[in-house]
C-alpha cells in the first residue's frame, strides 16, 4: 500500500512503537525551535534535567517579548543568548524576525521532523517539513536526545484543484478550511495538501496555510516538496536542502476534502474565534478603526509587497490607524529594495518592529470597543490587549482595502476604484544575511561561557508525586473552547514567563480573577484544585505555562468534555491528570465550588485503568471519567511530571 507524505516522514523517524494510527509512537527529532516567551522555560528545564549536550539542530529565536518595558525582557534575552552559547544552540538575535518566518527562510527542510515550543511551528510544513507545535518540556527532552512522542495521526487530504482568482490569496484558503473543519474535533488528525491546485501556490502561500492549520487543532499540516519548493529554496540560496517528497501512487488518506481554489472568495473570521468565518462580502460596510498587517501568518515579502502595491498613492483613511510588522529582517531589506517600504510609509503605516507585537497583545492594542482588522491567526476575546475589542482576521488584500476605505470591503471592489491587482513575484534571489545569528561555538569555548541569570529568572517549580486519593474542590468551571489565552493570558504579563510564582497570579484572570488566590488557599490547606471544562479545552497556543502555573497553584486534575492535543500533553508533563467525561452530560452535574473526590487515583493509574470514578460530594453523584494518558505518561504523572521523572534519569533519555 502506498504511503502519503506524512506517513513517509513519520515512518522514517520512528524509534519506538509501531506505525499504527491512534497508537503512540516515539520519533527522532531533527530540528528544534524555541522562541523567547516559551524558550526561557525550555532551557531552564533542559538545565534542570541535567542535559549538557544538544542533540538536535536547535535554533533559539527572540520575537515575542521585545517591548522591553522594565528589565525583565532584556534579562531574558541575555539568558537566552548565553545559554545558547553554552550548549551549542544557534541564537537568532532580537530584530532578526518572527521565528516561523525566519525558520522558513533559513532553516526549514523537506522531510525533516521539527518540533517547536510554539503552536505555529507547522509554518515549516510549507516546505514539506513535518513541523509540530509542542510544549516546552517536550522540546527540552528532544534537545537532550529523547524521542518526541505523538499519537500516530490519521491524515486528512485537502485536495486542491483550480487556481486562486485575483484579490484572493492563501489566507482565504485557510479561512475556508477553518470554516469546514472548525477549531474543534480535529485532535488526532494531520493535514496533507495535494492535488493539481498545489502547483500554483508558492512556498510563502503554502506556509500561510500550514501556519493557520494550528487553529484547527491538528497535529500538523504540510505540502509535498516539489519543484515549487525547490525553486523557493534556490531563491533563498539553499537549493541543496531540497529533496523531492511526494505521496506514493495509491497513497491512502483517512478523509479527503475537495477544495476548488477558483471558487474561493475573500474570507474573514469574525470575533472571537478563527472559525467564525464568513465571506467578506457578507460583512462589508462595517466601520474599521484599526488595521494591522503582520504576524507569522502574513508578514512575508509577498504579503507586504501586495499591501504596498495596493496602497501606492493612497493614504490610510482618516481616523484609521494602520500598523505593519514585517516578518523578518530579510523582509524589511527586500521590501526596502523593491520600493514597498516607501509606499507603506507614504500610506501612513506605522512601521513596527519585526516581532509578534500586536498579535500577542503586547502592543498596538485597539481602543475600547473598537474594530481591528488583522492578518494574524487568532482573534480570541481579549487577546489584542483590549477586552472589548472586536478583532477580525483577513488576508493582506482585504486589510489593504480597509486601509483605503475605512470599512470592511471586498478587495475585488478596488478594481472599480482604478486599482489593479498585481500578482507579486518572489525575487530571483532573497537577500541572504546571516549577520544577526550567533552560531554554535567550538566545544572548548562553550565551556568558558557563564550563563547569565537575573532577578526575574526563577527556577522551574517541581510538582510533588500524585496523592493516593485526590480530594478538593471544583475551583473553576468553564465552558467550551476555553483557550490557553484564557487560562494563562500573555500580553502585558508576558514578562513574567521566567518567573512562575509571579506569572501564576494571573491564571484564569479573564474568566475568574479570584481563581489564583482561591486555588493557592486550597493548596495551602492540603486540598486539590479541579478544573471543570467543556469541549476543546486548551485550544490555541502551546504555552506550557497554561499547565505549569496551574500546577504551581495546586491544580491536580482537569475534567473536561474534550481536551486539545498540545495542552493535554502539557498537563501530563507537569503531573496534572487529564480526564474526560465518559458521558458529556455529567458536565452539568458539577457546579463551581463543589467538593470533588477521586479515591485511589494512584492505584487506578498504576493498574492502567482507562476509566475511573469521581464523586461530587455535594450532589452525591458518581461521575465516570476517561483517563487521557498513555502508559508512558502514567509513569511520570505518578511522580509529579516529566521534569522530576527525566531529572531522576540524570539527563539520560
Ligand atoms: C501565540 O500565538 O499564542 C504564542 C504566543 O505564539 C504561543 C506561544 C506562547 O504563548 O509563548 C503559541 O502559539 O504557542
Ligand atoms: Fe508570534 Fe502571533 Fe505567530 Fe504566536 S501567532 S508566533 S504571537 S506572530
XYZ file of C-alpha atoms and ligand atoms in Angstrom:
675
model
C 0.000 0.000 0.000
C 1.377 3.437 -0.938
C 2.198 5.950 1.773
C 1.275 9.587 1.966
C 3.955 12.179 2.761
C 3.133 12.406 6.469
C 3.378 8.631 6.860
C 6.672 8.588 4.961
C 8.256 11.136 7.279
C 6.934 9.595 10.483
C 7.861 6.047 9.471
C 11.409 7.073 8.603
C 11.807 8.647 12.056
C 10.176 6.040 14.334
C 12.403 4.901 17.186
C 9.709 3.474 19.457
C 6.361 1.810 18.824
C 4.733 0.647 15.629
C 3.201 2.720 12.828
C -0.432 2.206 13.702
C -3.000 5.003 13.607
C -4.114 6.092 17.040
C -1.162 4.432 18.832
C 1.646 6.337 20.487
C 4.994 6.339 18.653
C 8.323 7.913 19.543
C 10.085 9.683 16.674
C 13.580 11.060 16.257
C 13.649 14.842 16.117
C 15.959 16.589 13.616
C 15.353 20.240 14.418
C 14.062 22.173 17.427
C 12.831 25.734 17.657
C 12.131 27.901 20.660
C 11.012 31.490 20.980
C 11.776 33.708 23.962
C 8.351 33.579 25.651
C 8.468 29.794 25.919
C 12.226 29.426 25.461
C 13.435 30.558 28.860
C 11.409 27.758 30.475
C 12.692 25.256 27.894
C 16.333 25.999 28.659
C 15.740 26.185 32.419
C 14.173 22.724 32.109
C 17.000 21.496 29.885
C 19.475 22.557 32.550
C 17.346 21.279 35.456
C 17.166 17.820 33.872
C 20.950 17.788 33.719
C 21.478 17.673 29.948
C 24.786 19.079 28.776
C 24.693 18.452 25.027
C 22.225 19.450 22.381
C 21.478 16.610 20.002
C 19.212 18.452 17.539
C 19.803 21.259 15.079
C 18.486 23.832 17.532
C 17.567 27.475 16.965
C 16.540 29.921 19.695
C 14.576 32.953 18.482
C 13.675 36.186 20.252
C 10.494 37.637 18.823
C 7.680 37.736 21.385
C 8.909 39.854 24.269
C 10.728 42.641 22.544
C 8.896 45.598 24.058
C 11.305 45.782 26.983
C 9.316 47.826 29.471
C 11.422 47.179 32.571
C 14.471 44.969 32.844
C 12.739 41.601 32.579
C 12.712 41.064 28.804
C 16.276 42.262 28.351
C 17.438 39.889 31.081
C 15.585 37.027 29.404
C 17.295 37.820 26.094
C 20.685 37.765 27.798
C 19.900 34.468 29.497
C 18.824 33.008 26.144
C 21.953 34.224 24.378
C 24.329 32.886 26.993
C 22.535 29.574 27.412
C 22.636 29.145 23.604
C 26.359 29.865 23.569
C 26.941 27.401 26.407
C 25.122 24.455 24.845
C 25.626 24.909 21.100
C 22.305 26.359 20.016
C 22.011 28.826 17.129
C 20.797 32.143 18.537
C 18.709 34.442 16.371
C 19.179 37.892 17.855
C 16.212 40.146 18.619
C 15.483 42.114 15.455
C 16.070 39.136 13.189
C 12.377 38.392 12.918
C 9.472 36.162 13.861
C 10.622 32.607 14.478
C 8.361 30.865 11.956
C 9.029 33.299 9.129
C 12.785 33.235 9.735
C 12.893 29.472 10.127
C 11.082 29.071 6.826
C 13.571 31.375 5.116
C 16.792 29.951 6.524
C 16.429 26.523 8.122
C 13.254 24.510 7.418
C 13.909 21.436 5.285
C 11.645 18.992 3.467
C 11.417 15.559 5.069
C 12.747 16.657 8.461
C 10.977 16.414 11.791
C 10.880 19.775 13.529
C 9.302 20.395 16.907
C 8.923 23.864 18.339
C 7.667 25.384 21.555
C 5.151 27.425 19.657
C 1.889 26.247 18.169
C 2.582 27.793 14.760
C 5.679 25.692 14.180
C 3.774 23.938 11.312
C 4.534 27.026 9.192
C 7.566 24.980 8.091
C 5.103 22.463 6.612
C 5.113 24.920 3.699
C 8.399 23.346 2.560
C 7.359 19.780 3.390
C 8.810 19.568 6.882
C 6.831 17.602 9.455
C 6.691 20.505 11.866
C 4.785 20.172 15.113
C 3.982 22.663 17.861
C 4.573 21.171 21.299
C 5.051 22.108 24.938
C 8.443 23.394 26.049
C 9.382 20.362 28.122
C 8.996 18.144 25.061
C 11.446 20.403 23.239
C 13.892 20.265 26.164
C 13.798 16.456 26.176
C 14.201 16.235 22.384
C 17.179 18.599 22.510
C 18.698 16.240 25.044
C 18.299 13.382 22.558
C 14.952 11.941 23.617
C 12.291 10.975 21.102
C 9.154 13.035 20.645
C 6.038 11.020 21.378
C 2.873 11.547 19.415
C -0.273 9.684 18.558
C 0.213 8.312 15.049
C -2.163 10.666 13.243
C -4.961 9.962 10.828
C -4.384 12.011 7.692
C -6.844 14.356 6.026
C -6.029 15.103 2.410
C -7.119 18.522 1.270
C -7.338 18.061 -2.455
C -6.819 21.405 -4.137
C -7.994 21.993 -7.681
C -8.297 25.161 -9.768
C -6.427 28.403 -9.292
C -6.996 31.386 -6.995
C -8.695 34.407 -8.549
C -7.110 37.852 -8.384
C -7.615 39.507 -4.965
C -7.964 36.096 -3.277
C -4.955 34.592 -1.517
C -3.668 31.861 0.777
C -5.268 33.370 3.884
C -8.673 32.992 2.253
C -7.870 29.328 1.600
C -7.073 28.560 5.224
C -10.070 30.563 6.441
C -12.181 28.396 4.127
C -10.549 25.284 5.618
C -11.353 26.602 9.097
C -14.954 27.128 8.090
C -15.085 23.450 7.110
C -13.049 21.868 9.903
C -13.672 24.434 12.687
C -11.357 24.777 15.676
C -12.568 21.658 17.436
C -12.915 17.959 16.849
C -9.686 17.532 14.876
C -7.411 16.095 17.561
C -5.593 13.022 16.252
C -5.524 14.219 12.628
C -2.863 15.819 10.448
C -3.471 17.603 7.145
C -1.682 16.930 3.877
C -2.352 19.193 0.908
C -2.328 17.705 -2.560
C -3.970 17.834 -5.944
C -3.387 19.914 -9.057
C -4.014 23.218 -7.314
C -0.861 22.857 -5.226
C 1.468 23.779 -8.084
C 0.139 27.342 -8.275
C 0.754 28.076 -4.609
C 4.188 29.464 -3.755
C 6.004 28.426 -0.581
C 5.005 31.632 1.288
C 1.365 30.885 0.311
C 1.713 27.314 1.492
C 3.289 28.477 4.749
C 0.339 30.803 5.459
C -1.938 27.808 5.028
C 0.061 25.398 7.195
C 0.656 28.115 9.804
C -3.003 28.583 10.492
C -3.728 24.882 10.318
C -2.768 25.189 14.001
C -6.164 26.761 14.595
C -7.950 23.547 13.564
C -6.140 21.679 16.348
C -4.489 19.113 14.041
C -1.049 17.722 14.841
C 0.458 19.425 11.795
C -0.141 20.351 8.169
C 2.192 20.036 5.224
C 2.587 20.358 1.489
C 4.586 17.935 -0.620
C 8.095 19.012 -1.577
C 8.023 19.628 -5.328
C 9.551 21.909 -7.948
C 7.886 24.932 -6.309
C 9.695 24.057 -3.088
C 12.955 23.616 -4.935
C 12.510 26.962 -6.625
C 11.868 28.698 -3.277
C 14.958 27.125 -1.706
C 17.019 28.177 -4.729
C 15.816 31.772 -4.292
C 16.771 31.502 -0.597
C 20.223 30.321 -1.721
C 19.894 26.850 -0.214
C 18.774 24.584 -3.008
C 20.918 21.818 -1.509
C 18.353 21.449 1.266
C 15.771 20.281 -1.266
C 14.592 16.708 -1.660
C 11.577 15.554 -3.611
C 8.826 14.321 -1.319
C 5.531 13.288 -2.857
C 2.890 10.753 -1.840
C 3.312 7.275 -3.340
C 0.940 6.395 -6.156
C -2.072 4.856 -4.466
C -1.389 6.569 -1.118
C -4.441 6.442 1.092
C -5.972 9.025 3.403
C -8.438 8.788 6.260
C -10.545 11.626 4.903
C -10.468 13.660 1.702
C -11.770 17.204 1.397
C -12.031 18.668 -2.106
C -11.446 22.374 -2.428
C -11.643 24.229 -5.709
C -9.359 27.250 -5.409
C -11.143 29.001 -8.286
C -14.337 29.139 -6.231
C -12.829 30.658 -3.077
C -13.832 34.248 -2.354
C -12.246 36.720 0.081
C -12.985 35.328 3.554
C -12.994 36.824 7.050
C -13.078 35.399 10.589
C -15.414 37.359 12.815
C -14.881 37.894 16.544
C -13.970 35.922 18.639
C -12.840 32.696 17.011
C -10.783 31.853 13.896
C -13.566 29.502 12.783
C -16.290 32.134 12.860
C -15.802 32.504 9.126
C -17.906 34.394 6.573
C -17.352 35.783 3.091
C -16.027 39.355 3.221
C -18.940 40.367 1.002
C -21.354 39.346 3.778
C -19.970 41.822 6.308
C -18.999 44.692 4.017
C -19.543 48.184 5.303
C -18.542 47.577 8.943
C -16.529 50.589 10.121
C -12.885 49.735 10.885
C -10.768 51.609 13.448
C -7.507 49.763 13.073
C -5.677 47.608 10.528
C -2.631 45.554 11.495
C -0.597 43.676 8.896
C 1.976 41.145 10.021
C 2.390 38.135 12.372
C 3.794 34.743 11.430
C 0.788 34.127 9.168
C 1.054 37.043 6.739
C 4.278 39.006 7.067
C 6.299 37.656 4.169
C 7.793 39.616 1.291
C 4.829 38.566 -0.866
C 2.276 39.755 1.676
C 3.859 43.126 2.410
C 4.556 43.884 -1.250
C 0.927 43.038 -2.023
C -0.259 45.576 0.562
C 2.328 48.116 -0.562
C 1.297 47.792 -4.221
C -2.397 48.220 -3.429
C -1.719 51.276 -1.286
C 0.541 53.037 -3.778
C -0.687 56.641 -3.963
C -3.217 56.242 -1.098
C -3.166 57.393 2.496
C -4.827 55.499 5.343
C -8.439 56.540 5.820
C -8.838 59.348 8.361
C -9.308 58.091 11.952
C -7.959 54.673 10.995
C -4.671 53.548 12.491
C -2.552 51.367 10.304
C 0.365 49.284 11.531
C 2.738 46.956 9.701
C 5.088 44.492 11.399
C 7.368 42.817 8.818
C 8.123 39.139 9.462
C 11.876 39.314 9.306
C 14.925 41.422 8.606
C 15.063 39.775 5.225
C 11.531 41.013 4.521
C 12.454 44.550 5.644
C 15.530 44.558 3.449
C 13.676 43.155 0.450
C 10.664 45.478 0.605
C 13.017 48.411 1.044
C 14.968 47.365 -2.012
C 11.803 46.972 -4.066
C 10.019 50.193 -3.121
C 7.423 48.575 -0.855
C 8.626 50.285 2.292
C 8.322 53.697 0.671
C 4.757 53.054 -0.412
C 3.784 51.774 3.073
C 5.295 54.800 4.778
C 3.620 57.158 2.333
C 0.337 55.397 3.078
C 0.782 56.351 6.722
C 1.783 52.935 8.044
C 3.281 52.845 11.483
C 6.179 50.502 10.840
C 6.518 48.262 13.850
C 9.337 46.030 14.956
C 9.823 42.719 13.206
C 8.252 40.761 16.046
C 4.945 39.276 17.246
C 3.866 42.607 18.773
C 0.195 43.279 18.097
C -0.575 39.587 17.537
C 0.150 38.648 21.134
C -1.384 41.830 22.517
C 1.743 43.404 23.903
C 1.493 46.492 21.722
C -0.875 48.263 19.301
C -3.987 47.302 21.271
C -7.162 48.765 19.763
C -9.217 51.398 21.561
C -12.152 50.294 23.724
C -14.904 48.598 21.770
C -13.046 49.196 18.513
C -12.910 47.070 15.376
C -9.466 45.858 14.371
C -8.785 44.054 11.076
C -5.691 41.901 11.321
C -3.763 39.491 9.156
C -2.777 37.290 12.090
C -4.236 33.952 13.085
C -6.108 34.324 16.390
C -8.900 36.661 17.445
C -9.817 35.255 20.859
C -11.612 37.737 23.068
C -9.145 39.989 24.841
C -6.026 38.639 23.108
C -5.385 42.002 21.428
C -4.942 43.530 24.882
C -8.366 45.230 24.774
C -11.038 43.102 26.395
C -13.976 44.548 24.469
C -12.306 44.977 21.068
C -13.680 43.158 18.023
C -10.891 41.560 16.056
C -11.469 40.232 12.527
C -8.923 38.072 10.670
C -8.333 38.775 6.994
C -5.938 38.459 4.065
C -3.395 41.191 3.244
C -5.623 42.173 0.286
C -8.702 42.678 2.474
C -6.594 44.517 5.067
C -5.307 46.914 2.393
C -8.807 47.532 1.060
C -9.957 48.623 4.527
C -6.957 50.921 4.921
C -8.212 52.829 1.896
C -11.971 52.780 2.533
C -12.083 52.761 6.366
C -14.569 49.894 6.324
C -14.677 46.171 5.646
C -14.507 45.978 1.859
C -14.336 43.089 -0.568
C -10.912 43.789 -2.150
C -12.299 42.906 -5.596
C -14.162 46.229 -5.391
C -10.827 48.048 -5.591
C -10.804 47.394 -9.333
C -13.675 49.859 -9.716
C -11.509 52.436 -7.908
C -8.875 52.007 -10.605
C -6.563 49.812 -8.521
C -5.091 46.917 -10.488
C -4.231 43.594 -8.884
C -0.542 42.781 -9.141
C 0.481 39.201 -8.533
C 3.697 39.656 -6.540
C 6.527 37.507 -7.874
C 9.190 36.261 -5.493
C 12.584 37.921 -6.005
C 15.051 35.872 -8.000
C 17.392 35.872 -5.000
C 16.361 36.771 -1.465
C 19.000 38.711 0.446
C 20.907 36.160 2.491
C 22.212 37.984 5.512
C 23.147 35.778 8.463
C 24.865 38.527 10.427
C 22.239 38.528 13.190
C 22.770 34.899 14.152
C 25.205 33.671 16.723
C 26.154 30.209 15.508
C 27.358 27.482 17.907
C 30.835 27.996 19.312
C 33.506 25.277 19.288
C 33.142 22.949 22.288
C 36.197 24.252 24.192
C 34.903 27.829 24.008
C 31.439 26.804 25.147
C 32.805 25.513 28.402
C 34.013 29.001 29.343
C 30.594 30.606 28.868
C 28.853 31.676 32.073
C 25.076 31.556 31.766
C 23.500 34.847 32.838
C 20.617 34.966 35.279
C 18.587 37.940 36.531
C 16.210 38.614 39.435
C 13.113 37.762 37.372
C 14.513 34.412 36.244
C 13.421 31.836 38.771
C 13.890 28.051 38.792
C 11.043 25.966 37.361
C 8.940 24.711 40.297
C 8.633 20.948 40.571
C 5.425 19.116 41.377
C 5.005 16.571 44.172
C 4.086 12.950 43.461
C 0.361 12.451 42.918
C -1.524 11.974 46.234
C -3.025 8.490 46.704
C -6.526 10.000 46.687
C -7.474 13.348 45.211
C -9.746 15.372 47.431
C -10.613 19.014 46.929
C -12.811 21.443 45.020
C -14.076 22.312 41.554
C -12.279 25.611 41.931
C -13.378 26.802 38.498
C -15.951 25.659 35.963
C -15.552 26.958 32.418
C -17.452 26.489 29.159
C -16.483 25.307 25.667
C -13.437 26.385 23.620
C -11.500 27.840 26.516
C -8.125 28.816 25.076
C -4.725 28.971 26.695
C -5.071 32.760 26.384
C -7.952 32.464 28.862
C -6.053 30.099 31.134
C -2.728 31.927 31.114
C -3.021 35.348 29.475
C 0.039 36.686 27.661
C 0.093 40.379 26.592
C 1.084 42.613 29.480
C 2.089 39.616 31.660
C 4.481 38.094 29.127
C 7.427 39.478 31.002
C 6.793 37.031 33.848
C 7.282 33.908 31.714
C 10.547 33.151 33.562
C 9.032 33.757 36.990
C 6.339 31.162 37.601
C 5.163 32.255 41.090
C 4.610 35.788 39.785
C 3.004 34.742 36.485
C 0.733 32.262 38.296
C -1.054 35.181 39.986
C -2.866 35.694 36.663
C -4.093 32.160 35.935
C -7.687 32.283 34.578
C -7.764 36.034 35.169
C -10.030 36.790 32.145
C -12.599 34.266 33.410
C -12.312 34.474 37.187
C -9.842 36.994 38.635
C -10.191 35.384 42.085
C -9.061 31.952 40.852
C -5.367 32.212 41.724
C -5.898 33.253 45.323
C -8.661 30.659 45.879
C -6.518 27.905 44.386
C -3.468 28.814 46.442
C -5.572 28.870 49.610
C -6.935 25.389 48.860
C -3.430 24.152 48.149
C -2.119 25.521 51.425
C -4.918 23.720 53.272
C -3.967 20.461 51.561
C -6.872 20.329 49.098
C -6.617 19.584 45.401
C -7.962 22.034 42.830
C -10.005 20.625 39.933
C -10.753 22.476 36.701
C -14.103 21.550 35.134
C -14.328 22.356 31.432
C -16.456 21.889 28.345
C -15.372 20.976 24.844
C -11.996 21.655 23.263
C -10.317 22.813 26.454
C -6.845 24.348 25.962
C -7.201 25.479 22.351
C -4.621 27.759 20.843
C -1.073 28.261 21.951
C 1.476 25.684 23.026
C 2.406 27.656 26.127
C 3.183 25.112 28.826
C 2.651 27.913 31.340
C -1.068 27.120 30.991
C -0.234 23.848 32.776
C 2.861 24.831 34.731
C 1.259 27.810 36.506
C -1.963 25.951 37.428
C 0.291 23.130 38.698
C 2.083 25.674 40.885
C -1.319 26.722 42.285
C -2.188 23.125 43.185
C -4.368 22.061 40.238
C -4.243 18.272 40.249
C -6.740 17.316 37.555
C -8.661 18.798 34.637
C -12.052 17.229 33.968
C -13.319 18.259 30.533
C -15.618 17.123 27.752
C -12.576 17.172 25.421
C -9.018 18.473 25.699
C -6.829 19.727 22.825
C -3.602 17.903 21.903
C -0.767 20.209 22.975
C -2.471 21.264 26.177
C -3.221 17.675 27.119
C 0.454 16.768 26.731
C 1.448 19.818 28.781
C -0.922 18.828 31.595
C 0.609 15.366 31.722
C 4.135 16.778 31.522
C 3.514 18.770 34.694
C 1.719 15.991 36.565
C -1.861 17.251 36.189
C -4.231 14.371 35.389
C -6.230 14.998 32.177
C -9.671 13.403 32.423
C -12.655 13.432 30.068
C -16.288 12.838 30.945
C -17.467 9.438 29.716
C -20.947 10.985 29.471
C -20.688 14.618 28.425
C -23.976 15.351 30.182
C -22.262 14.799 33.551
C -20.578 18.170 32.996
C -23.910 19.731 34.026
C -23.916 17.889 37.361
C -20.920 19.734 38.746
C -21.080 23.323 39.948
C -18.125 25.563 40.635
C -17.133 25.164 44.281
C -18.413 21.551 44.620
C -16.369 19.155 46.703
C -14.788 16.531 44.429
C -13.026 13.304 45.315
C -11.258 10.696 43.210
C -10.411 7.844 45.571
C -7.341 5.691 44.965
C -6.275 7.569 41.873
C -2.692 6.362 42.165
C -3.821 2.730 42.345
C -6.078 3.216 39.317
C -3.290 4.767 37.269
C -0.850 2.057 38.320
C -3.370 -0.624 37.371
C -3.662 1.052 33.952
C -7.396 1.574 34.357
C -8.870 3.524 31.442
C -11.887 4.634 33.403
C -12.096 5.959 36.932
C -14.864 7.305 39.146
C -15.061 10.733 40.715
C -17.568 11.710 43.393
C -19.291 15.035 43.679
C -19.785 15.067 47.454
C -22.213 17.984 47.360
C -24.531 16.476 44.740
C -23.895 12.963 45.986
C -23.264 11.768 42.449
C -20.825 9.392 40.845
C -19.119 10.561 37.646
C -17.324 8.241 35.240
C -14.159 9.658 33.737
C -11.807 8.527 30.988
C -8.106 8.736 31.807
C -6.439 10.547 28.882
C -2.944 9.193 29.484
C -0.766 6.697 27.668
C 1.141 4.120 29.727
C 4.301 6.185 29.275
C 2.600 9.321 30.595
C 1.142 7.466 33.587
C 4.671 6.683 34.746
C 5.633 10.301 35.021
C 2.284 11.719 36.139
C 2.541 9.466 39.195
C 5.834 11.054 40.248
C 4.697 14.634 39.585
C 5.506 15.039 35.894
C 8.161 14.658 33.272
C 10.614 17.038 34.929
C 11.149 15.038 38.129
C 10.886 11.807 36.108
C 13.515 12.701 33.492
C 15.581 14.548 36.094
C 15.930 11.295 38.040
C 17.486 9.736 34.957
C 20.227 12.386 35.243
C 19.921 13.627 31.685
C 19.844 10.138 30.132
C 16.879 9.618 27.875
C 0.615 32.509 20.450
O 0.478 32.784 19.264
O -0.333 32.369 21.239
C 2.021 32.319 21.002
C 2.290 33.437 21.930
O 2.939 32.377 19.948
C 2.081 30.951 21.694
C 3.342 30.696 22.424
C 3.431 31.417 23.747
O 2.442 31.517 24.459
O 4.527 31.854 24.071
C 1.832 29.774 20.743
O 1.203 29.924 19.737
O 2.231 28.643 21.069
Fe 4.007 35.363 17.333
Fe 1.466 35.703 16.814
Fe 2.840 33.955 15.463
Fe 2.272 33.483 18.025
S 0.825 33.635 16.354
S 4.245 33.180 16.998
S 2.365 35.540 18.852
S 3.157 36.149 15.469
